[in-house]
Tab-separated table of C-alpha atoms (C1' of nucleotides) in Angstrom:
chain	number	residue	atom	x	y	z
A	737	MET	CA	-30.488	-25.280	6.659
A	738	ASN	CA	-28.307	-22.052	7.284
A	739	SER	CA	-29.898	-18.819	6.883
A	740	LEU	CA	-26.845	-17.288	5.612
A	741	ARG	CA	-25.949	-16.962	1.944
A	742	LEU	CA	-22.512	-16.491	0.483
A	743	THR	CA	-22.222	-14.346	-2.997
A	744	VAL	CA	-19.479	-13.259	-4.923
A	745	ASN	CA	-20.159	-9.299	-6.433
A	746	VAL	CA	-17.457	-7.929	-8.958
A	747	VAL	CA	-16.573	-4.618	-9.911
A	748	ILE	CA	-15.435	-4.441	-13.267
A	749	PHE	CA	-13.470	-1.427	-14.406
A	750	SER	CA	-12.544	-0.548	-17.933
A	751	LEU	CA	-11.744	2.927	-19.388
A	752	ARG	CA	-13.723	3.541	-22.496
A	753	GLU	CA	-14.474	6.962	-24.150
A	754	ASP	CA	-11.640	8.514	-22.206
A	755	ALA	CA	-13.701	7.926	-18.953
A	756	LEU	CA	-13.192	5.259	-16.483
A	757	GLN	CA	-16.497	3.209	-16.349
A	758	VAL	CA	-17.983	0.291	-14.042
A	759	LEU	CA	-19.969	-2.524	-15.473
A	760	LEU	CA	-23.620	-2.764	-14.256
A	761	THR	CA	-26.648	-5.089	-14.580
A	762	PRO	CA	-29.896	-3.785	-13.840
A	763	ALA	CA	-31.722	-4.604	-10.489
A	764	ASN	CA	-34.869	-3.098	-11.101
A	765	THR	CA	-36.553	-0.296	-13.050
A	766	GLN	CA	-34.492	2.274	-11.183
A	767	THR	CA	-31.269	1.067	-9.774
A	768	TRP	CA	-28.254	-0.961	-10.926
A	769	ALA	CA	-26.217	-3.358	-9.309
A	770	LEU	CA	-23.041	-4.987	-9.267
A	771	PRO	CA	-22.541	-8.528	-11.298
A	772	GLU	CA	-23.407	-11.128	-8.460
A	773	LYS	CA	-23.190	-14.921	-8.309
A	774	SER	CA	-24.162	-17.377	-5.527
A	775	VAL	CA	-21.174	-19.239	-4.781
A	776	GLU	CA	-21.448	-23.143	-5.150
A	777	PRO	CA	-20.437	-25.412	-2.862
A	778	ASP	CA	-17.606	-27.118	-5.256
A	779	GLU	CA	-16.596	-23.930	-6.752
A	780	SER	CA	-13.393	-21.228	-5.676
A	781	LEU	CA	-14.755	-17.842	-5.044
A	782	GLU	CA	-12.428	-17.007	-7.815
A	783	GLN	CA	-14.297	-19.260	-10.001
A	784	SER	CA	-17.644	-17.814	-8.882
A	785	ALA	CA	-16.092	-14.129	-9.512
A	786	LEU	CA	-15.070	-14.892	-12.990
A	787	ALA	CA	-18.215	-16.699	-14.016
A	788	ALA	CA	-20.447	-13.540	-12.937
A	789	PHE	CA	-19.461	-11.849	-16.068
A	790	SER	CA	-18.980	-14.923	-17.880
A	791	ARG	CA	-20.187	-14.160	-21.338
A	792	LEU	CA	-16.822	-12.222	-21.991
A	793	PRO	CA	-14.220	-13.150	-24.362
A	794	ARG	CA	-11.958	-14.190	-21.398
A	795	PRO	CA	-8.350	-14.730	-22.277
A	796	PRO	CA	-5.592	-14.455	-19.492
A	797	GLU	CA	-5.974	-10.840	-19.841
A	798	ILE	CA	-8.444	-10.216	-17.007
A	799	TYR	CA	-6.630	-8.924	-13.643
A	800	LEU	CA	-8.735	-10.448	-11.013
A	801	GLU	CA	-8.149	-9.520	-7.292
A	802	GLN	CA	-10.031	-9.993	-3.979
A	803	LEU	CA	-11.335	-6.651	-2.545
A	804	TYR	CA	-13.373	-7.047	0.511
A	805	THR	CA	-15.907	-9.221	1.986
A	806	TYR	CA	-19.245	-7.316	3.215
A	807	GLY	CA	-21.132	-9.208	5.581
A	808	ASP	CA	-23.254	-6.935	7.762
A	809	PRO	CA	-26.575	-8.242	8.494
A	810	GLY	CA	-28.924	-5.431	7.553
A	811	ARG	CA	-26.712	-4.389	4.372
A	812	ILE	CA	-29.446	-6.246	2.401
A	813	PRO	CA	-32.983	-5.522	4.075
A	814	GLY	CA	-34.396	-9.082	5.076
A	815	GLN	CA	-31.884	-11.275	3.688
A	816	ARG	CA	-28.702	-12.008	5.460
A	817	ILE	CA	-25.808	-12.024	2.434
A	818	VAL	CA	-22.256	-12.370	2.830
A	819	SER	CA	-20.874	-11.070	-0.296
A	820	ALA	CA	-17.287	-11.463	-1.135
A	821	VAL	CA	-16.512	-8.608	-3.775
A	822	TYR	CA	-13.626	-8.968	-6.115
A	823	PHE	CA	-11.959	-6.132	-8.458
A	824	ALA	CA	-11.637	-6.761	-12.224
A	825	LEU	CA	-9.792	-4.508	-14.726
A	826	ILE	CA	-10.742	-5.121	-18.538
A	827	PRO	CA	-8.072	-3.490	-21.429
A	828	MET	CA	-9.906	-1.038	-23.490
A	829	ASP	CA	-9.660	-2.877	-26.511
A	830	VAL	CA	-11.966	-5.686	-25.289
A	831	ARG	CA	-15.044	-5.923	-27.165
A	832	GLY	CA	-18.416	-7.542	-26.677
A	833	THR	CA	-18.272	-6.658	-23.126
A	834	GLU	CA	-22.112	-5.465	-22.749
A	835	SER	CA	-23.609	-8.916	-22.469
A	836	GLY	CA	-27.230	-9.588	-21.905
A	837	ALA	CA	-28.566	-6.365	-19.738
A	838	MET	CA	-25.197	-5.421	-18.440
A	839	ALA	CA	-23.564	-1.949	-19.491
A	840	TRP	CA	-20.930	0.483	-18.982
A	841	HIS	CA	-21.431	3.497	-16.421
A	842	ARG	CA	-19.137	6.424	-16.181
A	843	LEU	CA	-17.851	6.745	-12.473
A	844	ASP	CA	-18.337	10.256	-12.640
A	845	ARG	CA	-22.216	9.683	-13.535
A	846	LEU	CA	-23.116	6.435	-11.790
A	847	PRO	CA	-26.965	5.975	-11.470
A	848	GLY	CA	-28.839	4.613	-8.449
A	849	LEU	CA	-27.399	1.749	-6.899
A	850	ALA	CA	-28.876	-1.256	-5.142
A	851	HIS	CA	-27.989	-1.906	-1.579
A	852	ASP	CA	-24.427	-0.954	-0.224
A	853	HIS	CA	-23.338	-0.777	-4.014
A	854	ALA	CA	-22.271	2.573	-4.069
A	855	GLU	CA	-20.228	2.231	-1.353
A	856	ILE	CA	-18.406	-0.902	-2.430
A	857	ILE	CA	-17.668	1.021	-5.981
A	858	ALA	CA	-16.086	4.062	-3.964
A	859	TYR	CA	-14.066	1.574	-1.788
A	860	ALA	CA	-12.893	-0.108	-5.288
A	861	LEU	CA	-12.290	3.314	-6.786
A	862	ARG	CA	-9.993	4.212	-3.607
A	863	ARG	CA	-7.712	0.812	-4.293
A	864	LEU	CA	-7.441	1.147	-7.868
A	865	ARG	CA	-5.917	4.704	-7.603
A	866	TYR	CA	-3.661	3.457	-4.449
A	867	LYS	CA	-2.770	0.768	-6.281
A	868	LEU	CA	-1.779	2.368	-9.452
A	869	GLU	CA	0.680	4.660	-7.234
A	870	TYR	CA	2.634	1.294	-6.020
A	871	SER	CA	1.993	-1.401	-8.670
A	872	ALA	CA	2.107	-1.862	-12.475
A	873	VAL	CA	-2.085	-2.389	-12.182
A	874	GLY	CA	-2.337	0.503	-14.950
A	875	PHE	CA	-0.987	-1.693	-17.717
A	876	GLU	CA	-4.250	-4.241	-17.180
A	877	LEU	CA	-6.386	-1.362	-18.710
A	878	LEU	CA	-4.462	-0.925	-21.840
A	879	PRO	CA	-3.900	-2.819	-25.141
A	880	ASP	CA	-1.090	-5.065	-25.319
A	881	GLU	CA	0.784	-2.505	-27.094
A	882	PHE	CA	0.135	1.220	-26.500
A	883	THR	CA	1.492	4.653	-26.799
A	884	LEU	CA	3.386	6.505	-23.734
A	885	SER	CA	0.836	9.357	-24.598
A	886	GLU	CA	-1.822	6.665	-23.956
A	887	LEU	CA	-0.481	5.476	-20.892
A	888	GLN	CA	0.040	8.622	-19.585
A	889	GLN	CA	-4.174	9.440	-20.226
A	890	THR	CA	-4.910	6.263	-18.307
A	891	TYR	CA	-2.671	7.541	-15.149
A	892	GLU	CA	-4.508	10.844	-15.684
A	893	THR	CA	-7.927	9.631	-16.111
A	894	ILE	CA	-8.052	7.456	-13.135
A	895	LEU	CA	-5.976	9.509	-10.383
A	896	GLY	CA	-7.943	12.433	-11.684
A	897	GLU	CA	-4.972	14.978	-12.551
A	898	LYS	CA	-2.512	16.110	-15.093
A	899	LEU	CA	0.829	14.653	-14.869
A	900	ASP	CA	4.189	16.210	-16.322
A	901	LYS	CA	4.886	14.742	-19.860
A	902	ARG	CA	8.614	14.559	-19.658
A	903	ASN	CA	8.781	13.407	-16.143
A	904	PHE	CA	6.476	10.980	-16.695
A	905	ARG	CA	8.322	9.580	-19.438
A	906	ARG	CA	11.475	9.525	-17.717
A	907	ARG	CA	10.138	7.628	-14.917
A	908	ILE	CA	8.333	5.193	-16.775
A	909	LEU	CA	11.236	4.601	-18.857
A	910	GLU	CA	14.021	4.218	-15.962
A	911	ALA	CA	11.730	1.840	-14.302
A	912	GLY	CA	12.306	-0.438	-17.136
A	913	ILE	CA	8.597	-2.185	-16.695
A	914	ILE	CA	8.124	-1.352	-20.523
A	915	GLU	CA	10.045	-1.602	-23.640
A	916	ALA	CA	9.694	-0.331	-27.252
A	917	THR	CA	8.369	-2.508	-29.757
A	918	PRO	CA	9.035	-2.548	-33.565
A	919	HIS	CA	5.698	-0.548	-34.354
A	920	ARG	CA	4.490	2.691	-34.243
A	921	ARG	CA	1.322	4.225	-34.457
A	922	SER	CA	0.106	6.610	-36.664
A	923	GLY	CA	-2.547	8.990	-36.368
A	924	ASP	CA	-3.098	12.693	-36.536
A	925	GLY	CA	0.257	13.891	-36.115
A	926	ARG	CA	3.426	12.313	-35.765
A	927	PRO	CA	3.349	8.791	-35.476
A	928	ALA	CA	3.923	7.419	-31.568
A	929	GLN	CA	6.254	4.878	-30.881
A	930	LEU	CA	4.224	1.849	-29.773
A	931	TYR	CA	5.677	-0.189	-26.282
A	932	ARG	CA	4.689	-3.243	-24.739
A	933	TYR	CA	4.627	-4.000	-20.883
A	934	ARG	CA	7.451	-6.379	-19.211
A	935	PRO	CA	5.494	-8.317	-16.831
A	936	ASP	CA	8.901	-9.864	-15.740
A	937	ALA	CA	10.292	-6.400	-14.650
A	938	VAL	CA	7.304	-5.879	-11.854
A	939	ALA	CA	8.829	-7.828	-9.120
A	940	GLU	CA	11.126	-4.712	-8.977
A	941	VAL	CA	8.463	-2.579	-8.003
A	942	LYS	CA	8.978	-1.446	-4.439
A	943	ALA	CA	6.724	0.163	-1.709
A	944	ARG	CA	8.199	3.068	-2.915
A	945	ARG	CA	5.916	4.107	-5.338
A	946	LEU	CA	7.985	4.066	-8.868
A	947	PHE	CA	5.853	5.687	-11.327
A	948	PRO	CA	3.775	8.694	-11.265
B	488	MET	CA	-29.653	-26.386	3.658
B	489	ASN	CA	-26.389	-25.406	2.608
B	490	SER	CA	-23.518	-27.326	2.648
B	491	LEU	CA	-21.343	-24.371	2.785
B	492	ARG	CA	-20.117	-22.803	6.094
B	493	LEU	CA	-18.585	-19.735	6.700
B	494	THR	CA	-16.269	-18.787	9.600
B	495	VAL	CA	-14.057	-16.077	10.640
B	496	ASN	CA	-10.447	-16.932	11.649
B	497	VAL	CA	-8.491	-14.150	13.541
B	498	VAL	CA	-4.560	-13.749	13.037
B	499	ILE	CA	-3.798	-11.885	16.448
B	500	PHE	CA	-0.498	-10.386	16.770
B	501	SER	CA	1.715	-8.591	19.686
B	502	LEU	CA	5.172	-8.252	21.218
B	503	ARG	CA	6.166	-10.489	23.863
B	504	GLU	CA	9.325	-11.154	24.800
B	505	ASP	CA	11.225	-8.976	22.365
B	506	ALA	CA	9.469	-11.276	19.881
B	507	LEU	CA	6.551	-10.817	17.475
B	508	GLN	CA	4.277	-13.774	18.505
B	509	VAL	CA	1.037	-15.011	17.566
B	510	LEU	CA	-1.798	-16.711	19.347
B	511	LEU	CA	-2.779	-19.920	18.723
B	512	THR	CA	-5.412	-22.447	20.192
B	513	PRO	CA	-4.468	-26.174	20.009
B	514	ALA	CA	-6.371	-28.003	17.289
B	515	ASN	CA	-5.463	-31.829	18.319
B	516	THR	CA	-2.509	-32.924	19.766
B	517	GLN	CA	0.054	-32.127	17.453
B	518	THR	CA	-1.092	-28.859	15.466
B	519	TRP	CA	-2.232	-25.537	16.555
B	520	ALA	CA	-4.908	-23.237	14.862
B	521	LEU	CA	-5.986	-19.953	14.476
B	522	PRO	CA	-9.049	-18.968	16.811
B	523	GLU	CA	-11.862	-19.285	15.034
B	524	LYS	CA	-15.808	-18.683	14.758
B	525	SER	CA	-18.932	-19.484	13.169
B	526	VAL	CA	-20.571	-16.736	11.638
B	527	GLU	CA	-24.060	-16.464	13.384
B	528	PRO	CA	-27.098	-15.113	11.137
B	529	ASP	CA	-27.362	-11.930	13.354
B	530	GLU	CA	-23.891	-10.817	13.693
B	531	SER	CA	-21.540	-8.918	11.541
B	532	LEU	CA	-18.104	-10.166	10.580
B	533	GLU	CA	-16.014	-7.975	12.700
B	534	GLN	CA	-18.384	-9.051	15.881
B	535	SER	CA	-17.601	-12.791	15.098
B	536	ALA	CA	-13.876	-12.120	14.755
B	537	LEU	CA	-14.087	-9.900	18.279
B	538	ALA	CA	-15.905	-13.185	19.822
B	539	ALA	CA	-13.076	-15.436	18.357
B	540	PHE	CA	-11.142	-14.304	21.052
B	541	SER	CA	-13.218	-12.985	23.668
B	542	ARG	CA	-12.091	-13.455	26.885
B	543	LEU	CA	-9.403	-10.621	26.726
B	544	PRO	CA	-9.430	-7.250	28.683
B	545	ARG	CA	-10.994	-5.563	25.156
B	546	PRO	CA	-10.907	-2.268	25.200
B	547	PRO	CA	-10.796	0.210	22.287
B	548	GLU	CA	-7.187	-0.476	22.263
B	549	ILE	CA	-7.541	-3.369	19.847
B	550	TYR	CA	-6.845	-2.851	16.244
B	551	LEU	CA	-8.860	-5.359	13.672
B	552	GLU	CA	-9.083	-5.355	10.323
B	553	GLN	CA	-10.091	-7.627	7.726
B	554	LEU	CA	-7.479	-9.525	5.782
B	555	TYR	CA	-8.358	-11.687	3.177
B	556	THR	CA	-11.460	-14.522	2.621
B	557	TYR	CA	-10.327	-18.077	1.854
B	558	GLY	CA	-12.556	-20.296	0.067
B	559	ASP	CA	-11.153	-22.587	-2.238
B	560	PRO	CA	-13.036	-25.743	-1.871
B	561	GLY	CA	-10.296	-28.302	-0.605
B	562	ARG	CA	-8.912	-26.227	1.958
B	563	ILE	CA	-10.101	-28.260	4.642
B	564	PRO	CA	-10.488	-31.497	3.379
B	565	GLY	CA	-14.027	-32.813	3.584
B	566	GLN	CA	-15.847	-29.634	4.393
B	567	ARG	CA	-16.431	-26.503	2.627
B	568	ILE	CA	-15.482	-23.806	4.854
B	569	VAL	CA	-15.084	-20.192	3.919
B	570	SER	CA	-13.257	-18.200	6.502
B	571	ALA	CA	-13.112	-14.551	6.252
B	572	VAL	CA	-9.817	-14.095	8.107
B	573	TYR	CA	-9.050	-10.677	10.359
B	574	PHE	CA	-6.158	-9.297	11.539
B	575	ALA	CA	-5.755	-8.015	15.072
B	576	LEU	CA	-3.038	-6.059	17.024
B	577	ILE	CA	-2.658	-6.316	20.714
B	578	PRO	CA	-0.318	-4.232	22.665
B	579	MET	CA	2.426	-5.655	24.666
B	580	ASP	CA	1.381	-4.339	28.093
B	581	VAL	CA	-2.258	-6.184	27.542
B	582	ARG	CA	-1.984	-9.278	29.861
B	583	GLY	CA	-4.313	-12.247	30.440
B	584	THR	CA	-4.336	-12.749	26.957
B	585	GLU	CA	-3.557	-16.676	27.283
B	586	SER	CA	-7.302	-17.343	28.157
B	587	GLY	CA	-8.347	-21.104	28.175
B	588	ALA	CA	-5.563	-23.270	26.025
B	589	MET	CA	-4.377	-20.147	23.784
B	590	ALA	CA	-1.143	-19.834	23.758
B	591	TRP	CA	1.353	-16.925	22.333
B	592	HIS	CA	3.942	-18.400	19.624
B	593	ARG	CA	7.071	-16.562	18.170
B	594	LEU	CA	7.102	-16.430	14.278
B	595	ASP	CA	10.182	-17.797	14.063
B	596	ARG	CA	9.350	-20.901	15.803
B	597	LEU	CA	5.643	-21.524	14.591
B	598	PRO	CA	4.505	-25.160	15.604
B	599	GLY	CA	2.483	-27.368	13.144
B	600	LEU	CA	-0.649	-25.534	11.864
B	601	ALA	CA	-3.847	-27.066	10.821
B	602	HIS	CA	-5.187	-26.720	7.257
B	603	ASP	CA	-3.829	-23.462	5.366
B	604	HIS	CA	-3.240	-21.486	8.552
B	605	ALA	CA	0.518	-21.293	8.203
B	606	GLU	CA	-0.130	-19.298	4.657
B	607	ILE	CA	-2.501	-17.211	6.409
B	608	ILE	CA	-0.093	-16.202	9.033
B	609	ALA	CA	2.503	-15.653	6.245
B	610	TYR	CA	0.300	-13.594	4.188
B	611	ALA	CA	-0.851	-11.452	7.738
B	612	LEU	CA	2.779	-11.040	8.315
B	613	ARG	CA	3.441	-9.496	5.143
B	614	ARG	CA	0.511	-7.249	5.510
B	615	LEU	CA	1.846	-6.097	8.895
B	616	ARG	CA	5.136	-5.370	7.592
B	617	TYR	CA	3.665	-3.588	4.351
B	618	LYS	CA	1.481	-1.201	6.542
B	619	LEU	CA	4.126	-0.390	8.856
B	620	GLU	CA	5.945	1.057	6.175
B	621	TYR	CA	3.165	3.745	5.278
B	622	SER	CA	0.789	3.795	8.340
B	623	ALA	CA	0.861	4.244	11.890
B	624	VAL	CA	-0.185	0.576	12.723
B	625	GLY	CA	3.300	0.088	14.582
B	626	PHE	CA	1.481	2.106	17.815
B	627	GLU	CA	-0.860	-0.551	17.993
B	628	LEU	CA	1.627	-2.839	19.658
B	629	LEU	CA	2.974	-0.477	22.361
B	630	PRO	CA	1.366	0.925	25.502
B	631	ASP	CA	-0.134	4.383	25.677
B	632	GLU	CA	3.274	5.939	26.414
B	633	PHE	CA	5.984	4.527	25.486
B	634	THR	CA	9.838	5.768	24.955
B	635	LEU	CA	11.625	6.332	21.395
B	636	SER	CA	13.953	3.467	21.601
B	637	GLU	CA	10.849	0.997	22.470
B	638	LEU	CA	9.355	2.574	19.163
B	639	GLN	CA	12.571	1.571	16.974
B	640	GLN	CA	12.711	-1.775	18.787
B	641	THR	CA	9.263	-2.539	17.811
B	642	TYR	CA	10.188	-1.523	14.043
B	643	GLU	CA	13.368	-3.415	14.228
B	644	THR	CA	11.549	-6.534	15.430
B	645	ILE	CA	8.967	-6.527	12.923
B	646	LEU	CA	10.660	-5.393	10.126
B	647	GLY	CA	13.582	-7.893	10.978
B	648	GLU	CA	16.589	-5.640	10.371
B	649	LYS	CA	18.481	-2.762	12.283
B	650	LEU	CA	17.718	1.237	11.772
B	651	ASP	CA	19.549	4.185	12.199
B	652	LYS	CA	18.697	5.672	15.574
B	653	ARG	CA	19.222	9.257	14.587
B	654	ASN	CA	17.610	8.802	11.053
B	655	PHE	CA	14.632	7.265	12.848
B	656	ARG	CA	14.020	9.795	15.780
B	657	ARG	CA	14.755	12.535	12.940
B	658	ARG	CA	11.870	11.078	10.716
B	659	ILE	CA	9.461	10.138	13.419
B	660	LEU	CA	9.489	13.447	15.517
B	661	GLU	CA	9.573	15.422	11.935
B	662	ALA	CA	6.329	13.690	10.986
B	663	GLY	CA	4.788	14.849	14.078
B	664	ILE	CA	2.594	11.766	14.839
B	665	ILE	CA	3.724	11.226	18.485
B	666	GLU	CA	4.317	14.013	21.142
B	667	ALA	CA	6.484	14.161	24.102
B	668	THR	CA	4.549	13.432	27.783
B	669	PRO	CA	5.487	15.275	30.753
B	670	HIS	CA	6.778	11.593	31.976
B	671	ARG	CA	10.275	9.756	31.774
B	672	ARG	CA	11.096	6.446	32.157
B	673	SER	CA	13.849	5.189	34.522
B	674	GLY	CA	15.767	2.335	33.754
B	675	ASP	CA	19.407	1.321	33.627
B	676	GLY	CA	20.866	4.042	32.436
B	677	ARG	CA	19.822	7.685	31.836
B	678	PRO	CA	15.951	7.853	31.857
B	679	ALA	CA	13.907	8.131	28.733
B	680	GLN	CA	11.377	10.656	27.667
B	681	LEU	CA	8.231	8.999	27.379
B	682	TYR	CA	5.868	9.870	23.867
B	683	ARG	CA	2.080	9.229	23.381
B	684	TYR	CA	0.759	8.480	20.053
B	685	ARG	CA	-1.420	11.256	18.366
B	686	PRO	CA	-4.157	9.580	16.371
B	687	ASP	CA	-5.618	13.037	15.219
B	688	ALA	CA	-2.022	13.395	13.492
B	689	VAL	CA	-2.489	10.096	11.119
B	690	ALA	CA	-4.543	11.734	8.510
B	691	GLU	CA	-1.468	13.410	7.297
B	692	VAL	CA	0.151	10.228	6.507
B	693	LYS	CA	0.587	9.617	2.978
B	694	ALA	CA	1.105	7.067	0.569
B	695	ARG	CA	4.826	8.239	0.479
B	696	ARG	CA	5.904	6.381	3.708
B	697	LEU	CA	6.668	8.731	6.298
B	698	PHE	CA	8.620	6.737	8.718
B	699	PRO	CA	11.162	4.352	8.890
C	781	DA	C1'	2.887	26.045	-44.763
C	782	DG	C1'	-0.234	24.806	-40.811
C	783	DA	C1'	-1.899	21.736	-37.693
C	784	DA	C1'	-1.573	17.998	-34.722
C	785	DT	C1'	1.133	15.060	-31.890
C	786	DA	C1'	5.532	12.955	-30.620
C	787	DG	C1'	9.775	13.178	-28.171
C	788	DT	C1'	13.533	15.932	-25.312
C	789	DG	C1'	17.224	17.933	-21.019
C	790	DT	C1'	18.603	20.536	-17.212
C	791	DC	C1'	18.078	22.665	-12.507
C	792	DT	C1'	16.427	23.164	-8.053
C	793	DC	C1'	15.443	21.236	-3.693
C	794	DT	C1'	13.743	18.020	-0.714
C	795	DC	C1'	15.033	13.544	1.690
C	796	DA	C1'	17.176	9.379	2.710
C	797	DG	C1'	20.925	7.284	4.509
C	798	DA	C1'	25.581	6.923	6.426
C	799	DC	C1'	28.031	8.097	10.441
C	800	DA	C1'	30.362	9.480	16.263
C	801	DT	C1'	30.238	11.746	20.167
C	802	DT	C1'	28.166	13.689	24.498
C	803	DA	C1'	24.632	13.830	28.107
C	804	DT	C1'	22.298	12.020	32.190
C	805	DT	C1'	21.441	8.843	35.710
C	806	DT	C1'	22.361	4.501	39.077
C	807	DG	C1'	24.963	1.855	41.587
D	1110	DC	C1'	33.856	6.359	38.254
D	1111	DA	C1'	32.150	3.232	35.533
D	1112	DA	C1'	28.493	1.294	33.238
D	1113	DA	C1'	24.387	1.682	30.990
D	1114	DT	C1'	20.969	3.820	27.978
D	1115	DA	C1'	19.294	8.680	26.021
D	1116	DA	C1'	20.191	12.249	22.910
D	1117	DT	C1'	21.962	15.034	19.428
D	1118	DG	C1'	23.802	17.316	14.240
D	1119	DT	C1'	25.957	17.303	9.546
D	1120	DC	C1'	26.867	15.712	4.691
D	1121	DT	C1'	26.129	13.719	0.453
D	1122	DG	C1'	23.968	11.455	-3.308
D	1123	DA	C1'	19.370	10.361	-5.675
D	1124	DG	C1'	15.220	11.751	-7.241
D	1125	DA	C1'	11.107	14.477	-7.611
D	1126	DG	C1'	8.864	17.838	-9.690
D	1127	DA	C1'	8.894	22.651	-12.532
D	1128	DC	C1'	9.636	24.196	-16.812
D	1129	DA	C1'	9.536	25.042	-23.331
D	1130	DC	C1'	11.348	24.294	-27.197
D	1131	DT	C1'	12.058	20.935	-31.311
D	1132	DA	C1'	10.652	17.056	-34.635
D	1133	DT	C1'	7.815	14.064	-37.461
D	1134	DT	C1'	3.799	13.499	-39.914
D	1135	DC	C1'	-0.528	14.559	-42.480
D	1136	DT	C1'	-3.292	17.459	-45.296
DNA sequence: AGAATAGTGTCTCTCAGACATTATTTG
DNA sequence: CAAATAATGTCTGAGAGACACTATTCT
């Protein structure tokens, strides 16, 4: 008989329609909320987090990381709920994510949010931007094979600033964390070389910010 | 009637006797443990963390930050305890910290530790080293006024490597995050200029690693 | 041929890192 | 004056950032 409840929330980011978006679930007629799940006595926090957005095609390609645990009494009126919040990235080519009533929302046009969820999302975004600068997290939002232009657009969208094309390519390629595949992608203009991420090369990422 | 319990643990670091040390409490005759406290329904996680090492002289000079929440079923045999772990730094001149049976232990000579506490401490140390590179956290371990040699020794002790004196001074001073005080400290040789930390200048710290 | 996107190289400037000697105080 | 610690400046190399044109494909 403990009047304290433990839940897990997940901030799920993806790039959709050239914008960074979060997956939300309706809280009531006015507001939306982060996907949530009670932590069962026999399941790990990470398992709970994955269960919070279970219906997805969920291959290894989902990046999941613990973000922060929110537990102030009063963060949810009338109840004492401690929430371990996780942070997830879904590649832009994964479909069928809007299971049930969940829907994607652009970060620059967020709806009204329940409790402290706006604050949580703001923090998750800061963390995503920050991680982008010193880790290889950007690739978790891309398909297995991607062009350098797509990679650059991903960085630009998340950081909210334009990057120089030549410098971007030089640094990414010199870092050795991607490699060309035998494929090319045809589109409007000249077809582009496709690259793939080399997870084995990530160990080399230093605290020094290797890529843009 | 929830069979899941929520506690807070604190990894408390300080520099004592020229070594980085952790404050531990005896778990049984063989092993030691991180200070721990159950989270009460009406108190915040941070309040619980502070209460976990309450008897200290506790002015504003204690740095406290949430580290990670450990919650795997099975991390503590026979019970399901979820622990929000905090990370604290105590300046080296604060005395009277060994209240009760708590004692400082050098990180290079840790005793046997309960449950997953060795893993937790290892993670906290990684985080401390990492933060030292891009934030001003090093000052939280020093007295209000300190010499440049003391500051450098702090960095060297935590990072576990020697740093170049001239480069260290140049970078710290150019960063503008410390200022000379009117005082000097006499010792064995030539007296040293005392400096003080300028918390207002910390906002300028970028992701780019300003100091050594 | 024109539209669209991919792909490429150089220069400059800043900053990190290596390095040794002089200055001030105490006993 | 000897011992101890504090304080100081220069050079070099690597890498970040600014910058504009050519190449390939499709219609």
